[in-house]
Coordinates of C-alpha atoms in Angstrom, one line a residue:
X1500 CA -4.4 -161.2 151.3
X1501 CA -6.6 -158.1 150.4
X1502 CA -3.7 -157.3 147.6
X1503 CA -3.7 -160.7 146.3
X1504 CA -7.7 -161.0 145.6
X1505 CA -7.2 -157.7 144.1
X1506 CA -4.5 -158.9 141.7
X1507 CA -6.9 -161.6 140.8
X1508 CA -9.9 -160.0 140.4
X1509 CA -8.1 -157.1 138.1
X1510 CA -9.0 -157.0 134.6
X1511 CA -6.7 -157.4 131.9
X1512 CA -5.8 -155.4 129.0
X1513 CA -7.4 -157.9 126.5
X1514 CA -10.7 -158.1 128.7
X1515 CA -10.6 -153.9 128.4
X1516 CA -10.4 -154.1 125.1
X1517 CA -12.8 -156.5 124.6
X1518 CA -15.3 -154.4 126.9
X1519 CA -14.6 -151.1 125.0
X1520 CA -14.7 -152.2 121.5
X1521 CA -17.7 -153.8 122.2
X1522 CA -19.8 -150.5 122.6
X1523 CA -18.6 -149.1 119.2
X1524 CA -21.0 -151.8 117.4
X1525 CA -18.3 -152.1 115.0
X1526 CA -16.1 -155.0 113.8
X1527 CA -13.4 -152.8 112.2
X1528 CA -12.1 -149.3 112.2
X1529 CA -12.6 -146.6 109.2
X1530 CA -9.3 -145.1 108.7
X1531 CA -8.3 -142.7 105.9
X1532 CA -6.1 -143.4 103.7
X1533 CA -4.7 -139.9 103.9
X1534 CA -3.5 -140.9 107.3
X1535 CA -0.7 -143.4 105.2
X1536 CA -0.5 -141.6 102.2
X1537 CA -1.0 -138.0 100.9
X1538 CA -3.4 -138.1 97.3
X1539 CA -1.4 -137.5 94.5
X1540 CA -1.0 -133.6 93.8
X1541 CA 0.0 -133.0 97.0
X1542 CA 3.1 -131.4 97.6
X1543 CA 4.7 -134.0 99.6
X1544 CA 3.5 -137.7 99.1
X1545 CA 3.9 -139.2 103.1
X1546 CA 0.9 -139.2 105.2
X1547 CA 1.1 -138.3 109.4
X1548 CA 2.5 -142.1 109.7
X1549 CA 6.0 -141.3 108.5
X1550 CA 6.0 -139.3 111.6
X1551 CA 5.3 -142.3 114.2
X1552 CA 8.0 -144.3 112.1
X1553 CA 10.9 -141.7 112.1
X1554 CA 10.1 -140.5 115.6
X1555 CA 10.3 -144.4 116.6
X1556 CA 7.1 -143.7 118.3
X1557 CA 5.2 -147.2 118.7
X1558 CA 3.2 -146.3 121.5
X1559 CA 1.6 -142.9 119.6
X1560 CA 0.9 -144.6 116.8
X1561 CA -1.1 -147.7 119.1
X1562 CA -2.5 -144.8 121.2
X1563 CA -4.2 -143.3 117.9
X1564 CA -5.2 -146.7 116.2
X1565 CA -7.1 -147.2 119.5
X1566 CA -8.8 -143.9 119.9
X1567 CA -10.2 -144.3 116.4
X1568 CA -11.6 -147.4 117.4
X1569 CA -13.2 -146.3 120.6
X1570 CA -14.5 -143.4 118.8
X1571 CA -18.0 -143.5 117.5
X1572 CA -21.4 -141.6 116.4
X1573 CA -22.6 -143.5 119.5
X1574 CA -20.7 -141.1 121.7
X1575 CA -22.5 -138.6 123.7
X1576 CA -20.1 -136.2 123.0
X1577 CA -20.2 -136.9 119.1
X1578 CA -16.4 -137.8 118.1
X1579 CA -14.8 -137.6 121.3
X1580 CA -14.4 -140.6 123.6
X1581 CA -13.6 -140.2 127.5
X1582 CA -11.8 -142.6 129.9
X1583 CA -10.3 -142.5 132.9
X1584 CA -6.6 -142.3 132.2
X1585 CA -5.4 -145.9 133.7
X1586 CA -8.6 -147.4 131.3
X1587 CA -7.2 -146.1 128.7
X1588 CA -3.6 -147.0 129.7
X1589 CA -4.0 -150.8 130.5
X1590 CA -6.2 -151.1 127.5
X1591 CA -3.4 -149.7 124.6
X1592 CA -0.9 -151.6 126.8
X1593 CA 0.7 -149.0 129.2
X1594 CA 0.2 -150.7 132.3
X1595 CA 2.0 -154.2 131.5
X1596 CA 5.7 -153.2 133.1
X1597 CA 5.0 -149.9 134.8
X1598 CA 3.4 -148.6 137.7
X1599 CA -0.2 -146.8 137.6
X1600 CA 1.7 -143.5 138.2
X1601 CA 3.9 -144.2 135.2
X1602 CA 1.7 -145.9 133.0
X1603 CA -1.5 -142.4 133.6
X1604 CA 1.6 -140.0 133.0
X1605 CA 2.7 -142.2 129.7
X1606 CA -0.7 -142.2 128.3
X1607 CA -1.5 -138.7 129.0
X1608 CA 1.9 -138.0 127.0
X1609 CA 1.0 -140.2 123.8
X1610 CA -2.0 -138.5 123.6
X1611 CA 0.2 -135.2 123.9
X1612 CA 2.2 -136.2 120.7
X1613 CA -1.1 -137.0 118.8
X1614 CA -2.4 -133.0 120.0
X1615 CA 1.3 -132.1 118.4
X1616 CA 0.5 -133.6 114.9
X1617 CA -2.8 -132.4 114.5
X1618 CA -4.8 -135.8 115.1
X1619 CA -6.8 -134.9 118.0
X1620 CA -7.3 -132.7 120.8
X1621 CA -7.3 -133.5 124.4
X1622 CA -8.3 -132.8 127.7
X1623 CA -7.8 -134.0 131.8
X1624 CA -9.9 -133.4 134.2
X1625 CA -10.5 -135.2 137.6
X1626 CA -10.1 -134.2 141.7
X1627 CA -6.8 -134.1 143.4
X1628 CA -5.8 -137.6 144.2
X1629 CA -7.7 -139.2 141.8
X1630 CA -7.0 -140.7 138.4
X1631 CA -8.3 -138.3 136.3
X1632 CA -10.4 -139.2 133.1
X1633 CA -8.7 -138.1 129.7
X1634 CA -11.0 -136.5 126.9
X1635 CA -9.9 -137.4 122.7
X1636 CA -11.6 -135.8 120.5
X1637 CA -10.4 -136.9 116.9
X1638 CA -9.4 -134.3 113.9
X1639 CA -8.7 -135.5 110.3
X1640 CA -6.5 -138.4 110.2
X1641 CA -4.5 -136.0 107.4
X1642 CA -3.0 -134.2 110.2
X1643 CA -5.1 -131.1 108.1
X1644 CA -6.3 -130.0 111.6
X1645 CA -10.3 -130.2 110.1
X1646 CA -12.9 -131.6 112.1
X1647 CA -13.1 -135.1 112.0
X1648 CA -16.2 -136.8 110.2
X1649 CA -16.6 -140.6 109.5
X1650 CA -15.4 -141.7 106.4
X1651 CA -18.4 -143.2 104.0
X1652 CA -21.2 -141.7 105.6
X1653 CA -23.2 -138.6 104.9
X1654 CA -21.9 -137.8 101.6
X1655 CA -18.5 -137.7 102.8
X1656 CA -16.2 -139.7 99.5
X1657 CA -12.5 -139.9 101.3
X1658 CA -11.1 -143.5 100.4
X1659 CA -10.5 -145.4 103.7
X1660 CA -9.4 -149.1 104.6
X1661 CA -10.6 -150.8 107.4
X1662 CA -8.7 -151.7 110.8
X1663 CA -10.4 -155.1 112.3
X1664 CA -10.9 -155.0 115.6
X1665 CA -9.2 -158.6 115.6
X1666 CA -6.1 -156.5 115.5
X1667 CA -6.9 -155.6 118.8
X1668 CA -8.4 -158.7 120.6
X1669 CA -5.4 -161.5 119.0
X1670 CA -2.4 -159.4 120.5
X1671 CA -1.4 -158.8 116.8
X1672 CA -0.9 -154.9 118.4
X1673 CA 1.3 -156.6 121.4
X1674 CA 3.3 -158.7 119.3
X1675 CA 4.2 -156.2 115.8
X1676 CA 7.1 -154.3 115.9
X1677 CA 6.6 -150.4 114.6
X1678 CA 7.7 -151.4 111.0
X1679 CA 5.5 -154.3 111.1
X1680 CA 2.6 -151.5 112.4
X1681 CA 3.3 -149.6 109.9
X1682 CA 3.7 -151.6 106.8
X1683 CA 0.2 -153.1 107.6
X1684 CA -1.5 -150.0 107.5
X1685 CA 0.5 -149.4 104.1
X1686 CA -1.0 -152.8 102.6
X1687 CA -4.0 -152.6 103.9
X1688 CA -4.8 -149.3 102.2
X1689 CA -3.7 -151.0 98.9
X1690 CA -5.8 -152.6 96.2
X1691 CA -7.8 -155.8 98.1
X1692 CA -6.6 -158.0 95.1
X1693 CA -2.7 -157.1 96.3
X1694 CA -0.2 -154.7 96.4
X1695 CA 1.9 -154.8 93.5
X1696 CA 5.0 -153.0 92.0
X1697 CA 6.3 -152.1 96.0
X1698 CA 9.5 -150.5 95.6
X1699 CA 11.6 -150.2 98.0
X1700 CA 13.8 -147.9 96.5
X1701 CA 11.0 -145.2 96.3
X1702 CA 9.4 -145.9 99.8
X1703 CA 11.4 -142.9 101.4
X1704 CA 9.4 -140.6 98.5
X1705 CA 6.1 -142.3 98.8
X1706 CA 5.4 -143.4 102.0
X1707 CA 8.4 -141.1 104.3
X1708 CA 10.6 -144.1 105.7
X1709 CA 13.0 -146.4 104.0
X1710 CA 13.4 -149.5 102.2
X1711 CA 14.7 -151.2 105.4
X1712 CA 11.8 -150.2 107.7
X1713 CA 9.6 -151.6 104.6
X1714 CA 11.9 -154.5 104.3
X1715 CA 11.6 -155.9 108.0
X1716 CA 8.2 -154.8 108.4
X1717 CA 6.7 -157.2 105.6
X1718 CA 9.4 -160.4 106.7
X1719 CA 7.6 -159.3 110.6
X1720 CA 3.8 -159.7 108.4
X1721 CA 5.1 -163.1 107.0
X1722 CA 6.5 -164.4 110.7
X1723 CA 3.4 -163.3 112.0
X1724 CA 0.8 -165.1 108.9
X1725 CA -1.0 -161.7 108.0
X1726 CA 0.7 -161.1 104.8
X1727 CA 1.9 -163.8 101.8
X1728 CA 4.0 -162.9 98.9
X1729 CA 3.2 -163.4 95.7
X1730 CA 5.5 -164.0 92.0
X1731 CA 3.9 -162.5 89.3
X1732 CA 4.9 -162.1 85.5
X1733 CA 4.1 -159.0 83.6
X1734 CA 4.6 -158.1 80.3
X1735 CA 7.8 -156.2 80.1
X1736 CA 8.8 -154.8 76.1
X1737 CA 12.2 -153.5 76.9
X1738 CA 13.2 -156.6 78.8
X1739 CA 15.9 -159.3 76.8
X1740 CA 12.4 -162.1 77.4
X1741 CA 9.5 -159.7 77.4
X1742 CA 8.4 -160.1 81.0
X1743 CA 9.5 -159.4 84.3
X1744 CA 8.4 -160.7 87.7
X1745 CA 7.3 -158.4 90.5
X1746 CA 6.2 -158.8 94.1
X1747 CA 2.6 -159.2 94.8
X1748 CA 1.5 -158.6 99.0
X1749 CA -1.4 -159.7 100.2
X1750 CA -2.9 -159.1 103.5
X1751 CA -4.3 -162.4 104.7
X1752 CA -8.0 -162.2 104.2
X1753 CA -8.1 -164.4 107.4
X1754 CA -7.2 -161.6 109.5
X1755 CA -9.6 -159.2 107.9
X1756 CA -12.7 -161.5 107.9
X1757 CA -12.0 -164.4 110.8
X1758 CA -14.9 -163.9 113.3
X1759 CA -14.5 -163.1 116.9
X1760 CA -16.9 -163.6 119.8
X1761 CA -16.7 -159.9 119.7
X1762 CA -17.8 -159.2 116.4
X1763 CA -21.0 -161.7 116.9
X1764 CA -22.8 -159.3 119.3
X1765 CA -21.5 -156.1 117.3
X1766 CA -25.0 -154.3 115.1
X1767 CA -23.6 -151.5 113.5
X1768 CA -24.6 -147.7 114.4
X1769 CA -27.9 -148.0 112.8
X1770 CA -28.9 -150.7 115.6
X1771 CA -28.4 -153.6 112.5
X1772 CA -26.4 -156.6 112.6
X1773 CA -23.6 -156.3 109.8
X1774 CA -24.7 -159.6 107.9
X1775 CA -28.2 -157.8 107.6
X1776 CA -27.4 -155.5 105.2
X1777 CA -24.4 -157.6 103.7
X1778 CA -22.0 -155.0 104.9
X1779 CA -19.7 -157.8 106.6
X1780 CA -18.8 -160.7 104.1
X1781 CA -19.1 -164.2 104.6
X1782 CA -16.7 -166.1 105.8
X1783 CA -13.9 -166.8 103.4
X1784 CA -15.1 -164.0 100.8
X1785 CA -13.0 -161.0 99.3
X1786 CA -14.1 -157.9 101.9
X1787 CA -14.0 -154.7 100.3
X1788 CA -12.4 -152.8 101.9
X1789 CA -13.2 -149.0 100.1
X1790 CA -16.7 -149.4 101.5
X1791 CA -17.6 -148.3 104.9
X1792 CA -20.0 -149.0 107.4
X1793 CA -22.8 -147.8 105.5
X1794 CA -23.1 -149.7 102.3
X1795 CA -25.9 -147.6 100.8
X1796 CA -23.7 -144.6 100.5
X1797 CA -22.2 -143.0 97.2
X1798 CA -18.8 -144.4 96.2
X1799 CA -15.6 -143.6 97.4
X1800 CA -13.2 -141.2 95.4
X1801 CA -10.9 -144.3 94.0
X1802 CA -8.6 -142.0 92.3
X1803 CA -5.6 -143.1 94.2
X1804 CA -6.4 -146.6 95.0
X1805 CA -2.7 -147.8 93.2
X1806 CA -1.1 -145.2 95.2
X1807 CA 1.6 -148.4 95.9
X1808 CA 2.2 -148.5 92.4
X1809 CA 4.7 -145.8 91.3
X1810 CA 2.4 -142.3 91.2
X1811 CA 1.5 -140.8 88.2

């Protein structure tokens, strides 16, 4: 009986989620573009994702996307966030078909892989018999190694996209497969008005994985209603009409601006409410997403926005 009211009385992984993201005051996740894609001069164009998508490493990849979220200036220890390991394990998902042994010794792993590409470091501690409490403390999402600062704040110009923290509380993160995961992030850091001029034939140069991860990860975005596919003529001189017709993806603006119950108690890290300072849009405008959670500071470097299109 004791066993069966505990059951009952257990929290799940959504209401974890929902209890952890609510402390960052945020509605959505800064993440570097860098992270996706290297800027253009670098020697090699693929950003630390390629590495999740060849290594077939889902569970990394969710185990970073949620440590960025937890992660804020609001932290006592600055950008490091600490949880005791089966918190952190039901809450990314760990815990659904596994035991509590398994699912603290998966976790602590993921985070492992994250130490080996240079995205974070991280720490255990906790008495003999215990679940012990697991310390992230986030590096550069460019794998550079640097010391992690927030994107958009104090002077700091990288270009970012935002992650919504709806990703988190509608399951999108249960349901999407890795290339749906990862083609996300890839639209997302595109132009807000669309991506345009995808092709698949150079994905393996640009982005480190190949047309058919691309291929089923955006059909996975149309199943799923967070991306739509546009037709669109251009102008094309060499071509026997004079135009041609390219594929334009959008990410639905839905999933990047639909409120939550969540994101009504949010106030950002200055103690304000987003709509004060006109940093969230209203419902059913464009968001842009190369501003940050402070809208007062300088402009982003856009130099590599079109990074989808075919680099320069």
């Amino acid at each position: 009986m004791r066993e069966q009211i505990g059951a009952m009385l257990k929290a799940s992984t959504l209401e974890t989620r929902e209890a952890l993201l609510r402390g960052t005051r945020r509605k959505a996740t800064p993440v570097r573009k860098a992270f996706v894609q290297a800027p253009r001069g670098a020697a090699r164009r693929e950003g630390p994702l390629a590495a999740f998508v060849i290594g077939r490493d889902r569970r990394g990849l969710l185990t970073y996307l949620f440590a960025l979220a937890l992660t804020s200036s609001h932290n006592d220890d600055s950008w490091a966030t600490s949880r005791d390991s089966l918190v952190w394990a039901r809450a990314i998902g760990f815990t659904e078909h596994a035991s509590e042994t398994t699912a603290r010794a998966s976790v602590w792993k993921a985070f492992g892989r994250l130490e080996e590409r240079k995205l974070l470091g991280r720490s255990r501690k906790g008495r003999k018999g215990q679940s012990p409490t697991i310390t992230a403390t986030l590096l550069r999402e460019d794998g550079s190694e640097e010391a992690y600062t927030r994107p958009g704040k104090d002077g700091d110009r990288s270009a970012y996209f935002q992650l919504p923290h709806w990703f988190w509380l509608e399951g999108y993160a249960d349901r999407l497969a890795l290339p749906g995961l990862a083609m996300l992030l890839v639209l997302l850091a595109g132009p807000s008005a669309g991506v345009k001029g995808l092709r698949m034939e150079r994905m393996q140069e640009w982005y480190g994985f190949s047309a058919d991860t691309t291929a089923r990860g955006i059909k996975e975005l149309e199943r799923e209603g967070l991306v739509t596919v546009e037709k669109q003529r251009i102008k094309a001189p060499l071509a026997p009409l004079g135009w041609s017709e390219v594929n334009v993806y959008h990410v639905s603006s839905q999933f990047r601006l639909r409120d939550s119950t969540l994101g009504k108690e949010v106030k950002n890290e200055d103690g304000r409410h987003p709509a004060e300072e006109g940093q969230l849009p209203a419902q059913g405008r464009q968001q842009d997403r190369y501003c940050g959670e402070n809208r007062s500071a300088p402009p982003v470097d856009l130099d590599w926005i079109g990074q989808t299109l075919e680099p320069r």
